[in-house]
Amino acid sequence: MKIAILPGDGIGPEIVEQAVKVLKALDLQLEMETAPVGGAAYEASGHPLPDATLNLSRAADAILFGAVGDWKYDQLERALRPEQAILGLRKALGLFANFRPAICYEQLTHASSLKPELVAGLDILIIRELTGDIYFGQPRGRRSAPDGAFAGAEEAFDTMRYARPEIERIAHVAFQAARQRSKRVTSVDKANVLETFQFWKDVVAEVHKDYPDVELSHMYVDNAAMQLVKAPKAFDVIVTGNMFGDILSDEASMLTGSIGMLPSASLNAQRQGLYEPSHGSAPDIAGKGVANPLATILSAAMMLRFSLNQPEAADRIEAAVKQVLAQGLRTPDIHSEGTTRVGTAQMGDAVVNALR
Ligand code: NAD
């Protein structure tokens, strides 16, 4: 089992170091190799995703990614900015399925902006299609409006499109994921207004015929945004397109209180995956030893479950995280009165101890 370790920028190296420590404590046969990515790679070799890093990632079963980016790179031309490394990896490896779980740990219910009873025990999974939709559809650009009430005026436009195989494969991923959980899928669309999403809804319903044991419901995206803050526990698996998934997964992440707790995975058809915390490189706290490493450690657990076929090891890590929270250990982002404040490395060590 070969893992490419890409720490990246800002807090990336600090949090990835903790996840590597945890992986090493599992006594599995894991081969890990580290390579620069993002701003760190740009500094070293003039490109955010050098060939050597891309080749290492291609050859690996899974990639453990920290985070990339820093405001100091904002002046660079777009193709050289750190964030392009993630887009490049998604494209090169065909990572079309983005898994964003939103889990609210019992000890952290008070950190949510919702009432504790609404989020206690929350465990939902948002599956976002990652390589299609209006984010990638062509044509796009600026032009002089060819028609309409403002014909001749300068306008900008994008194209929303989804091909049948793109919808089919993400629907299969969602139904299969639901089979490992409570067997309920909500497909989120805007079929009442958009042709693309009427098609989405129809294709998801067709794929559903292969999964009679899974319950399927459809919901418009505006209603889904409301339900996520009204009764989030009513969901199990949500599957949706790239743009709606982008927005809803960030909304769902806030239900859990801290961005420092949320892992994510992006998988391709071979179940090769890129695993990373949902947050960014947090330049404001980089190097201070205070970043929460749990999202990255939980991403490593997802990696063991989805790409390396080691579900027991994944369960062990998740149980260890629950144990350190139960012990009252908290990094500053989740700290509250009556709990013990710890730094990044201490939190990593505590998870390793809990594993043992
Ligand atoms: P961010 O997620 O980095 O930070 C937002 C806030 O959350 C900050 O106050 C930060 O200190 C805090 N935070 C984030 N992770 C934390 C953790 N593990 N522990 C404790 N606190 C944490 O988002 P941002 O500030 O908007 O972006 C910073 C940089 O990260 C930008 O360059 C952005 O482009 C990049 N970014 C990268 C990714 C990625 O690598 N996948 C994702 C989002 C943003």
mmCIF file of C-alpha atoms in Angstrom, residues 1 3 22-32 304 308-314 316-317:
data_model
loop_
_atom_site.group_PDB
_atom_site.id
_atom_site.type_symbol
_atom_site.label_atom_id
_atom_site.label_comp_id
_atom_site.label_asym_id
_atom_site.label_seq_id
_atom_site.Cartn_x
_atom_site.Cartn_y
_atom_site.Cartn_z
ATOM 1 C CA MET A 1 0.000 0.000 0.000
ATOM 2 C CA ILE A 3 0.761 6.544 0.018
ATOM 3 C CA VAL A 22 -0.936 7.919 13.645
ATOM 4 C CA LEU A 23 -0.590 5.825 10.455
ATOM 5 C CA LYS A 24 2.824 4.584 11.584
ATOM 6 C CA ALA A 25 1.380 3.521 14.941
ATOM 7 C CA LEU A 26 -0.999 1.105 13.195
ATOM 8 C CA ASP A 27 1.698 -1.418 12.276
ATOM 9 C CA LEU A 28 0.395 -1.835 8.731
ATOM 10 C CA GLN A 29 2.658 -2.326 5.718
ATOM 11 C CA LEU A 30 2.421 1.252 4.465
ATOM 12 C CA GLU A 31 4.973 2.719 2.109
ATOM 13 C CA MET A 32 4.949 6.523 2.433
ATOM 14 C CA LEU A 304 -7.728 3.372 5.024
ATOM 15 C CA LEU A 308 -6.653 0.810 1.182
ATOM 16 C CA ASN A 309 -9.383 -1.616 2.219
ATOM 17 C CA GLN A 310 -8.465 -1.470 5.916
ATOM 18 C CA PRO A 311 -11.823 -0.720 7.565
ATOM 19 C CA GLU A 312 -10.761 -2.033 10.985
ATOM 20 C CA ALA A 313 -7.778 0.326 11.055
ATOM 21 C CA ALA A 314 -10.105 3.190 10.067
ATOM 22 C CA ARG A 316 -9.558 2.218 15.336
ATOM 23 C CA ILE A 317 -8.480 5.753 14.396
#
